[in-house]
PDB file of C-alpha atoms and ligand atoms in Angstrom:
ATOM      1  CA  UNK A  79      -7.677  58.199  -5.867  1.00  0.00           C
ATOM      2  CA  UNK A  80      -6.998  55.045  -5.187  1.00  0.00           C
ATOM      3  CA  UNK A  81      -8.592  52.718  -7.330  1.00  0.00           C
ATOM      4  CA  UNK A  82      -8.984  48.734  -5.724  1.00  0.00           C
ATOM      5  CA  UNK A  83      -9.087  46.037  -8.466  1.00  0.00           C
ATOM      6  CA  UNK A  84     -11.707  43.622  -7.913  1.00  0.00           C
ATOM      7  CA  UNK A  85     -12.895  40.071 -10.085  1.00  0.00           C
ATOM      8  CA  UNK A  86     -16.506  40.441  -9.872  1.00  0.00           C
ATOM      9  CA  UNK A  87     -17.765  39.594 -13.123  1.00  0.00           C
ATOM     10  CA  UNK A  88     -16.692  36.326 -13.692  1.00  0.00           C
ATOM     11  CA  UNK A  89     -13.848  34.014 -11.434  1.00  0.00           C
ATOM     12  CA  UNK A  90     -10.133  34.334 -10.968  1.00  0.00           C
ATOM     13  CA  UNK A  91      -9.179  31.230 -11.397  1.00  0.00           C
ATOM     14  CA  UNK A  92     -10.269  30.721 -14.934  1.00  0.00           C
ATOM     15  CA  UNK A  93      -8.384  33.769 -16.062  1.00  0.00           C
ATOM     16  CA  UNK A  94      -5.152  36.331 -16.471  1.00  0.00           C
ATOM     17  CA  UNK A  95      -7.143  38.907 -17.000  1.00  0.00           C
ATOM     18  CA  UNK A  96      -5.954  40.818 -13.562  1.00  0.00           C
ATOM     19  CA  UNK A  97      -2.581  39.513 -14.039  1.00  0.00           C
ATOM     20  CA  UNK A  98      -1.252  43.103 -15.303  1.00  0.00           C
ATOM     21  CA  UNK A  99      -3.149  44.730 -12.552  1.00  0.00           C
ATOM     22  CA  UNK A 100      -1.360  43.202  -9.855  1.00  0.00           C
ATOM     23  CA  UNK A 101       2.113  41.143 -10.984  1.00  0.00           C
ATOM     24  CA  UNK A 102       3.006  44.372 -13.953  1.00  0.00           C
ATOM     25  CA  UNK A 103       1.019  47.671 -12.554  1.00  0.00           C
ATOM     26  CA  UNK A 104       1.357  46.444  -8.236  1.00  0.00           C
ATOM     27  CA  UNK A 105      -1.587  47.851  -7.389  1.00  0.00           C
ATOM     28  CA  UNK A 106      -4.541  46.174  -5.376  1.00  0.00           C
ATOM     29  CA  UNK A 107      -7.205  44.066  -6.007  1.00  0.00           C
ATOM     30  CA  UNK A 108      -9.753  41.515  -4.069  1.00  0.00           C
ATOM     31  CA  UNK A 109      -9.604  38.257  -5.960  1.00  0.00           C
ATOM     32  CA  UNK A 110     -12.697  35.664  -5.659  1.00  0.00           C
ATOM     33  CA  UNK A 111     -13.154  32.578  -7.661  1.00  0.00           C
ATOM     34  CA  UNK A 112     -15.242  29.423  -6.054  1.00  0.00           C
ATOM     35  CA  UNK A 113     -11.283  27.480  -6.964  1.00  0.00           C
ATOM     36  CA  UNK A 114      -8.877  29.051  -4.005  1.00  0.00           C
ATOM     37  CA  UNK A 115      -7.094  25.506  -4.528  1.00  0.00           C
ATOM     38  CA  UNK A 116      -6.387  27.103  -8.194  1.00  0.00           C
ATOM     39  CA  UNK A 117      -5.603  30.548  -7.807  1.00  0.00           C
ATOM     40  CA  UNK A 118      -3.189  30.084  -4.862  1.00  0.00           C
ATOM     41  CA  UNK A 119      -1.384  26.968  -6.580  1.00  0.00           C
ATOM     42  CA  UNK A 120      -0.934  29.225  -9.497  1.00  0.00           C
ATOM     43  CA  UNK A 121       0.463  32.257  -7.811  1.00  0.00           C
ATOM     44  CA  UNK A 122       2.094  31.381  -4.666  1.00  0.00           C
ATOM     45  CA  UNK A 123       4.036  34.567  -4.474  1.00  0.00           C
ATOM     46  CA  UNK A 124       0.833  36.182  -4.009  1.00  0.00           C
ATOM     47  CA  UNK A 125       0.268  34.271  -0.457  1.00  0.00           C
ATOM     48  CA  UNK A 126       3.508  32.780   0.890  1.00  0.00           C
ATOM     49  CA  UNK A 127       6.426  34.550   1.901  1.00  0.00           C
ATOM     50  CA  UNK A 128       7.785  38.204   0.924  1.00  0.00           C
ATOM     51  CA  UNK A 129       4.666  38.372  -1.570  1.00  0.00           C
ATOM     52  CA  UNK A 130       5.178  39.768  -4.750  1.00  0.00           C
ATOM     53  CA  UNK A 131       1.374  41.586  -4.898  1.00  0.00           C
ATOM     54  CA  UNK A 132      -1.212  43.041  -2.951  1.00  0.00           C
ATOM     55  CA  UNK A 133      -4.151  40.754  -3.091  1.00  0.00           C
ATOM     56  CA  UNK A 134      -6.734  39.487  -0.996  1.00  0.00           C
ATOM     57  CA  UNK A 135      -8.626  36.180  -1.898  1.00  0.00           C
ATOM     58  CA  UNK A 136     -12.417  35.676  -1.471  1.00  0.00           C
ATOM     59  CA  UNK A 137     -12.681  32.064  -1.527  1.00  0.00           C
ATOM     60  CA  UNK A 138     -16.094  31.850  -2.639  1.00  0.00           C
ATOM     61  CA  UNK A 139     -16.933  28.213  -1.463  1.00  0.00           C
ATOM     62  CA  UNK A 140     -21.015  27.278  -0.933  1.00  0.00           C
ATOM     63  CA  UNK A 141     -21.317  23.856  -0.285  1.00  0.00           C
ATOM     64  CA  UNK A 142     -22.687  22.889  -4.039  1.00  0.00           C
ATOM     65  CA  UNK A 143     -19.718  22.220  -5.818  1.00  0.00           C
ATOM     66  CA  UNK A 144     -20.478  19.599  -7.684  1.00  0.00           C
ATOM     67  CA  UNK A 145     -24.404  19.966  -7.703  1.00  0.00           C
ATOM     68  CA  UNK A 146     -26.202  20.727 -10.311  1.00  0.00           C
ATOM     69  CA  UNK A 147     -26.192  24.761  -8.725  1.00  0.00           C
ATOM     70  CA  UNK A 148     -22.760  24.945  -9.273  1.00  0.00           C
ATOM     71  CA  UNK A 149     -22.096  22.184 -11.729  1.00  0.00           C
ATOM     72  CA  UNK A 150     -17.914  22.767 -12.443  1.00  0.00           C
ATOM     73  CA  UNK A 151     -16.828  23.911  -9.700  1.00  0.00           C
ATOM     74  CA  UNK A 152     -14.932  21.660  -6.716  1.00  0.00           C
ATOM     75  CA  UNK A 153     -16.616  20.152  -4.098  1.00  0.00           C
ATOM     76  CA  UNK A 154     -16.420  22.128  -0.528  1.00  0.00           C
ATOM     77  CA  UNK A 155     -14.595  19.565   1.871  1.00  0.00           C
ATOM     78  CA  UNK A 156     -11.505  19.354  -0.782  1.00  0.00           C
ATOM     79  CA  UNK A 157     -11.225  23.208  -0.789  1.00  0.00           C
ATOM     80  CA  UNK A 158     -11.211  23.466   2.906  1.00  0.00           C
ATOM     81  CA  UNK A 159      -8.474  20.747   3.560  1.00  0.00           C
ATOM     82  CA  UNK A 160      -5.792  22.072   0.871  1.00  0.00           C
ATOM     83  CA  UNK A 161      -6.623  26.167   2.649  1.00  0.00           C
ATOM     84  CA  UNK A 162      -6.236  23.682   5.639  1.00  0.00           C
ATOM     85  CA  UNK A 163      -3.026  23.006   4.175  1.00  0.00           C
ATOM     86  CA  UNK A 164      -1.940  26.448   3.986  1.00  0.00           C
ATOM     87  CA  UNK A 165      -3.284  28.166   7.520  1.00  0.00           C
ATOM     88  CA  UNK A 166      -0.892  25.454   8.426  1.00  0.00           C
ATOM     89  CA  UNK A 167       2.296  26.993   6.887  1.00  0.00           C
ATOM     90  CA  UNK A 168       3.808  29.900   8.961  1.00  0.00           C
ATOM     91  CA  UNK A 169       4.567  31.057   5.731  1.00  0.00           C
ATOM     92  CA  UNK A 170       0.783  31.756   4.199  1.00  0.00           C
ATOM     93  CA  UNK A 171      -0.994  35.090   4.770  1.00  0.00           C
ATOM     94  CA  UNK A 172      -4.057  34.246   6.791  1.00  0.00           C
ATOM     95  CA  UNK A 173      -4.903  37.925   6.520  1.00  0.00           C
ATOM     96  CA  UNK A 174      -5.555  37.859   2.831  1.00  0.00           C
ATOM     97  CA  UNK A 175      -8.188  35.348   3.180  1.00  0.00           C
ATOM     98  CA  UNK A 176     -11.702  35.627   3.310  1.00  0.00           C
ATOM     99  CA  UNK A 177     -14.140  32.330   3.380  1.00  0.00           C
ATOM    100  CA  UNK A 178     -17.278  33.387   1.305  1.00  0.00           C
ATOM    101  CA  UNK A 179     -20.792  31.908   1.494  1.00  0.00           C
ATOM    102  CA  UNK A 180     -21.877  33.437  -1.590  1.00  0.00           C
ATOM    103  CA  UNK A 181     -24.633  32.370  -2.356  1.00  0.00           C
ATOM    104  CA  UNK A 182     -26.426  30.839   0.470  1.00  0.00           C
ATOM    105  CA  UNK A 183     -29.341  29.013  -0.483  1.00  0.00           C
ATOM    106  CA  UNK A 184     -32.002  29.467   2.360  1.00  0.00           C
ATOM    107  CA  UNK A 185     -35.199  27.608   0.994  1.00  0.00           C
ATOM    108  CA  UNK A 186     -32.723  24.519   0.417  1.00  0.00           C
ATOM    109  CA  UNK A 187     -31.895  24.908   4.469  1.00  0.00           C
ATOM    110  CA  UNK A 188     -34.137  21.604   5.086  1.00  0.00           C
ATOM    111  CA  UNK A 189     -32.025  19.407   3.125  1.00  0.00           C
ATOM    112  CA  UNK A 190     -29.886  17.722   5.658  1.00  0.00           C
ATOM    113  CA  UNK A 191     -26.511  17.398   3.385  1.00  0.00           C
ATOM    114  CA  UNK A 192     -26.235  21.485   2.285  1.00  0.00           C
ATOM    115  CA  UNK A 193     -26.830  22.321   6.089  1.00  0.00           C
ATOM    116  CA  UNK A 194     -24.083  20.351   6.741  1.00  0.00           C
ATOM    117  CA  UNK A 195     -21.751  21.848   4.272  1.00  0.00           C
ATOM    118  CA  UNK A 196     -23.338  25.203   5.649  1.00  0.00           C
ATOM    119  CA  UNK A 197     -22.360  24.481   8.789  1.00  0.00           C
ATOM    120  CA  UNK A 198     -19.203  23.683   8.407  1.00  0.00           C
ATOM    121  CA  UNK A 199     -17.716  26.092   6.367  1.00  0.00           C
ATOM    122  CA  UNK A 200     -19.102  28.491   8.620  1.00  0.00           C
ATOM    123  CA  UNK A 201     -16.982  26.819  11.598  1.00  0.00           C
ATOM    124  CA  UNK A 202     -14.011  26.361   9.239  1.00  0.00           C
ATOM    125  CA  UNK A 203     -13.843  30.500   9.356  1.00  0.00           C
ATOM    126  CA  UNK A 204     -14.609  30.682  12.471  1.00  0.00           C
ATOM    127  CA  UNK A 205     -12.342  28.174  13.865  1.00  0.00           C
ATOM    128  CA  UNK A 206      -9.358  29.311  12.005  1.00  0.00           C
ATOM    129  CA  UNK A 207     -10.098  32.977  12.410  1.00  0.00           C
ATOM    130  CA  UNK A 208     -10.421  33.749   8.990  1.00  0.00           C
ATOM    131  CA  UNK A 209     -12.883  36.524   7.941  1.00  0.00           C
ATOM    132  CA  UNK A 210     -16.580  35.140   6.829  1.00  0.00           C
ATOM    133  CA  UNK A 211     -18.805  36.985   4.472  1.00  0.00           C
ATOM    134  CA  UNK A 212     -21.919  35.909   3.690  1.00  0.00           C
ATOM    135  CA  UNK A 213     -24.488  36.758   0.777  1.00  0.00           C
ATOM    136  CA  UNK A 214     -27.724  35.136  -0.043  1.00  0.00           C
ATOM    137  CA  UNK A 215     -28.837  34.050  -3.450  1.00  0.00           C
ATOM    138  CA  UNK A 216     -30.750  36.687  -6.090  1.00  0.00           C
ATOM    139  CA  UNK A 217     -33.220  35.270  -7.395  1.00  0.00           C
ATOM    140  CA  UNK A 218     -34.084  36.774 -10.362  1.00  0.00           C
ATOM    141  CA  UNK A 219     -36.171  35.097 -13.111  1.00  0.00           C
ATOM    142  CA  UNK A 220     -33.722  34.050 -15.538  1.00  0.00           C
ATOM    143  CA  UNK A 221     -32.390  32.301 -12.393  1.00  0.00           C
ATOM    144  CA  UNK A 222     -35.969  31.247 -11.211  1.00  0.00           C
ATOM    145  CA  UNK A 223     -35.809  29.503 -14.778  1.00  0.00           C
ATOM    146  CA  UNK A 224     -32.560  27.604 -14.410  1.00  0.00           C
ATOM    147  CA  UNK A 225     -33.899  26.134 -10.786  1.00  0.00           C
ATOM    148  CA  UNK A 226     -37.452  24.914 -12.154  1.00  0.00           C
ATOM    149  CA  UNK A 227     -35.026  22.667 -14.733  1.00  0.00           C
ATOM    150  CA  UNK A 228     -33.046  21.625 -11.596  1.00  0.00           C
ATOM    151  CA  UNK A 229     -35.611  19.831  -9.559  1.00  0.00           C
ATOM    152  CA  UNK A 230     -36.156  17.757 -12.808  1.00  0.00           C
ATOM    153  CA  UNK A 231     -32.815  16.532 -12.572  1.00  0.00           C
ATOM    154  CA  UNK A 232     -32.529  16.534  -8.403  1.00  0.00           C
ATOM    155  CA  UNK A 233     -35.534  15.594  -7.307  1.00  0.00           C
ATOM    156  CA  UNK A 234     -34.679  16.160  -3.646  1.00  0.00           C
ATOM    157  CA  UNK A 235     -34.973  19.840  -4.436  1.00  0.00           C
ATOM    158  CA  UNK A 236     -38.453  20.182  -5.794  1.00  0.00           C
ATOM    159  CA  UNK A 237     -40.871  20.650  -3.277  1.00  0.00           C
ATOM    160  CA  UNK A 238     -38.461  23.723  -1.741  1.00  0.00           C
ATOM    161  CA  UNK A 239     -37.925  25.041  -5.892  1.00  0.00           C
ATOM    162  CA  UNK A 240     -42.246  24.698  -6.307  1.00  0.00           C
ATOM    163  CA  UNK A 241     -42.281  25.883  -2.695  1.00  0.00           C
ATOM    164  CA  UNK A 242     -40.498  29.109  -2.787  1.00  0.00           C
ATOM    165  CA  UNK A 243     -41.772  29.781  -6.584  1.00  0.00           C
ATOM    166  CA  UNK A 244     -44.986  30.031  -5.232  1.00  0.00           C
ATOM    167  CA  UNK A 245     -43.662  32.628  -2.680  1.00  0.00           C
ATOM    168  CA  UNK A 246     -41.077  34.944  -4.061  1.00  0.00           C
ATOM    169  CA  UNK A 247     -42.103  38.127  -5.275  1.00  0.00           C
ATOM    170  CA  UNK A 248     -38.883  39.476  -5.703  1.00  0.00           C
ATOM    171  CA  UNK A 249     -35.723  39.058  -6.983  1.00  0.00           C
ATOM    172  CA  UNK A 250     -34.009  39.039  -2.936  1.00  0.00           C
ATOM    173  CA  UNK A 251     -35.031  36.065  -0.745  1.00  0.00           C
ATOM    174  CA  UNK A 252     -38.011  37.286   1.649  1.00  0.00           C
ATOM    175  CA  UNK A 253     -36.615  39.296   4.217  1.00  0.00           C
ATOM    176  CA  UNK A 254     -37.948  36.788   7.162  1.00  0.00           C
ATOM    177  CA  UNK A 255     -36.527  33.749   5.482  1.00  0.00           C
ATOM    178  CA  UNK A 256     -33.098  35.409   5.577  1.00  0.00           C
ATOM    179  CA  UNK A 257     -32.925  36.881   9.327  1.00  0.00           C
ATOM    180  CA  UNK A 258     -33.337  33.376  10.045  1.00  0.00           C
ATOM    181  CA  UNK A 259     -31.126  31.545   8.078  1.00  0.00           C
ATOM    182  CA  UNK A 260     -28.609  34.223   9.891  1.00  0.00           C
ATOM    183  CA  UNK A 261     -30.302  33.702  13.206  1.00  0.00           C
ATOM    184  CA  UNK A 262     -29.350  29.837  12.503  1.00  0.00           C
ATOM    185  CA  UNK A 263     -25.929  30.257  11.949  1.00  0.00           C
ATOM    186  CA  UNK A 264     -25.651  32.434  15.335  1.00  0.00           C
ATOM    187  CA  UNK A 265     -27.250  30.026  16.996  1.00  0.00           C
ATOM    188  CA  UNK A 266     -24.638  27.378  15.574  1.00  0.00           C
ATOM    189  CA  UNK A 267     -21.925  28.824  17.478  1.00  0.00           C
ATOM    190  CA  UNK A 268     -20.580  31.648  14.724  1.00  0.00           C
ATOM    191  CA  UNK A 269     -20.698  34.620  16.291  1.00  0.00           C
ATOM    192  CA  UNK A 270     -22.712  37.305  15.093  1.00  0.00           C
ATOM    193  CA  UNK A 271     -20.220  40.412  14.924  1.00  0.00           C
ATOM    194  CA  UNK A 272     -17.516  37.922  12.505  1.00  0.00           C
ATOM    195  CA  UNK A 273     -20.353  37.843   9.936  1.00  0.00           C
ATOM    196  CA  UNK A 274     -19.708  40.514   7.418  1.00  0.00           C
ATOM    197  CA  UNK A 275     -22.622  40.632   5.034  1.00  0.00           C
ATOM    198  CA  UNK A 276     -22.622  41.728   1.763  1.00  0.00           C
ATOM    199  CA  UNK A 277     -24.872  43.742  -0.749  1.00  0.00           C
ATOM    200  CA  UNK A 278     -28.148  42.642   1.371  1.00  0.00           C
ATOM    201  CA  UNK A 279     -31.513  44.735   1.694  1.00  0.00           C
ATOM    202  CA  UNK A 280     -32.989  44.897   5.403  1.00  0.00           C
ATOM    203  CA  UNK A 281     -29.427  43.519   7.074  1.00  0.00           C
ATOM    204  CA  UNK A 282     -25.936  45.240   8.882  1.00  0.00           C
ATOM    205  CA  UNK A 283     -23.822  45.151   5.307  1.00  0.00           C
ATOM    206  CA  UNK A 284     -19.975  45.303   5.300  1.00  0.00           C
ATOM    207  CA  UNK A 285     -18.495  45.801   2.159  1.00  0.00           C
ATOM    208  CA  UNK A 286     -16.689  44.028  -0.255  1.00  0.00           C
ATOM    209  CA  UNK A 287     -13.865  46.967   0.009  1.00  0.00           C
ATOM    210  CA  UNK A 288     -14.407  48.340   3.366  1.00  0.00           C
ATOM    211  CA  UNK A 289     -11.992  50.163   6.163  1.00  0.00           C
ATOM    212  CA  UNK A 290     -10.636  46.415   6.954  1.00  0.00           C
ATOM    213  CA  UNK A 291      -9.528  45.614   3.321  1.00  0.00           C
ATOM    214  CA  UNK A 292      -7.876  48.865   3.210  1.00  0.00           C
ATOM    215  CA  UNK A 293      -5.488  48.299   6.000  1.00  0.00           C
ATOM    216  CA  UNK A 294      -5.111  45.126   5.214  1.00  0.00           C
ATOM    217  CA  UNK A 295      -3.695  46.028   2.054  1.00  0.00           C
ATOM    218  CA  UNK A 296      -1.290  48.424   3.990  1.00  0.00           C
ATOM    219  CA  UNK A 297      -3.531  52.106   2.551  1.00  0.00           C
ATOM    220  CA  UNK A 298      -4.106  54.956   4.410  1.00  0.00           C
ATOM    221  CA  UNK A 299      -6.293  57.720   2.829  1.00  0.00           C
ATOM    222  CA  UNK A 300      -7.147  61.096   4.346  1.00  0.00           C
ATOM    223  CA  UNK A 301      -9.803  62.510   1.724  1.00  0.00           C
ATOM    224  CA  UNK A 302     -13.751  61.183   2.129  1.00  0.00           C
ATOM    225  CA  UNK A 303     -14.068  58.098   0.115  1.00  0.00           C
ATOM    226  CA  UNK A 304     -17.094  58.190  -2.223  1.00  0.00           C
ATOM    227  CA  UNK A 305     -19.517  55.318  -1.430  1.00  0.00           C
ATOM    228  CA  UNK A 306     -20.186  52.939  -4.452  1.00  0.00           C
ATOM    229  CA  UNK A 307     -23.637  53.125  -6.413  1.00  0.00           C
ATOM    230  CA  UNK A 308     -24.301  49.618  -7.465  1.00  0.00           C
ATOM    231  CA  UNK A 309     -27.231  48.824  -6.253  1.00  0.00           C
ATOM    232  CA  UNK A 310     -28.810  50.162  -3.263  1.00  0.00           C
ATOM    233  CA  UNK A 311     -28.032  48.180  -0.201  1.00  0.00           C
ATOM    234  CA  UNK A 312     -23.970  48.147  -1.430  1.00  0.00           C
ATOM    235  CA  UNK A 313     -21.620  48.996   1.355  1.00  0.00           C
ATOM    236  CA  UNK A 314     -18.570  48.947  -0.822  1.00  0.00           C
ATOM    237  CA  UNK A 315     -16.877  52.396  -1.286  1.00  0.00           C
ATOM    238  CA  UNK A 316     -17.017  53.646  -4.250  1.00  0.00           C
ATOM    239  CA  UNK A 317     -12.952  52.938  -5.562  1.00  0.00           C
ATOM    240  CA  UNK A 318     -13.251  49.420  -6.835  1.00  0.00           C
ATOM    241  CA  UNK A 319     -12.273  48.729 -10.167  1.00  0.00           C
ATOM    242  CA  UNK A 320     -13.189  46.006 -12.122  1.00  0.00           C
ATOM    243  CA  UNK A 321     -10.468  43.655 -13.621  1.00  0.00           C
ATOM    244  CA  UNK A 322     -12.194  41.031 -15.513  1.00  0.00           C
ATOM    245  CA  UNK A 323     -14.091  41.712 -18.926  1.00  0.00           C
ATOM    246  CA  UNK A 324     -16.072  38.395 -18.989  1.00  0.00           C
ATOM    247  CA  UNK A 325     -20.124  39.501 -19.731  1.00  0.00           C
ATOM    248  CA  UNK A 326     -21.519  35.305 -19.527  1.00  0.00           C
ATOM    249  CA  UNK A 327     -21.551  32.592 -17.293  1.00  0.00           C
ATOM    250  CA  UNK A 328     -17.660  31.249 -17.019  1.00  0.00           C
ATOM    251  CA  UNK A 329     -16.801  27.568 -16.829  1.00  0.00           C
ATOM    252  CA  UNK A 330     -18.246  26.751 -13.566  1.00  0.00           C
ATOM    253  CA  UNK A 331     -21.759  27.460 -15.164  1.00  0.00           C
ATOM    254  CA  UNK A 332     -23.473  27.970 -12.218  1.00  0.00           C
ATOM    255  CA  UNK A 333     -26.937  27.985 -12.090  1.00  0.00           C
ATOM    256  CA  UNK A 334     -27.639  30.999 -10.357  1.00  0.00           C
ATOM    257  CA  UNK A 335     -25.092  33.538 -12.591  1.00  0.00           C
ATOM    258  CA  UNK A 336     -26.587  36.755 -12.811  1.00  0.00           C
ATOM    259  CA  UNK A 337     -25.113  36.115 -16.490  1.00  0.00           C
ATOM    260  CA  UNK A 338     -27.736  34.716 -18.982  1.00  0.00           C
TER     261      UNK A 338
HETATM  262  S1  SF4 B 544     -21.321  30.478 -13.196  1.00  0.00           S
HETATM  263 FE1  SF4 B 544     -21.508  32.971 -13.463  1.00  0.00          FE
HETATM  264  S2  SF4 B 544     -21.722  33.292 -10.933  1.00  0.00           S
HETATM  265 FE2  SF4 B 544     -20.464  31.276 -11.474  1.00  0.00          FE
HETATM  266  S3  SF4 B 544     -18.661  31.455 -11.003  1.00  0.00           S
HETATM  267 FE3  SF4 B 544     -18.979  31.643 -13.093  1.00  0.00          FE
HETATM  268  S4  SF4 B 544     -19.249  33.580 -13.413  1.00  0.00           S
HETATM  269 FE4  SF4 B 544     -19.647  33.576 -10.611  1.00  0.00          FE
END
């Protein structure tokens, strides 16, 4: 059965562990990174002209780069500006690019700076006709502890974090908060039909590996593919193969990292 490589355990721009899968074995892969500029610059042959590998890039741009939430990540404006340049180039394979906002943090939405960034990124995807995926913060206990420390460094988020800590009962952000965040994206002109939601309970989800991805990879399958069992809300096909060995936060050092 076909396997699709994926880099969920870390950041594809910060490691070459996936190279042999893509360049040597010529296998399809979904590369996930918070530094799409670095990844594309260092692997131009995957994205321009007659490509030398079969990949889809998830450019994860949350709007929090450079803040205490993502201290090692480049700011979103620089990333969007570089991706904008790529999209101007007729040799660039735009179908390989997915804009991913992961995680969205609904309880920060009152912050105008964060709100502005989220909207700008979503509109960038819409205006360039790109695929757009979203997912919300998973508030693990160790993530909550890190956020609690951040509020001392970043007082503007103290009230949001205090309130969230008071009412949070689960790993997932409250369903109505997630729904109202989604609704505000739709109200701002992001067509609902273009939003792919990743692994969110109680919401209609599209897997990281779906029929759409198989079509872009040029893979046709006749057998019924298994469903991924990673978590109950995951809608991925069960044909993904993790390409990274990482088991700790990478150099981006995100506060919400699921690695402890
Ligand atoms: S620190 Fe963790 S969440 Fe952030 S990019 Fe690295 S592996 Fe992903």
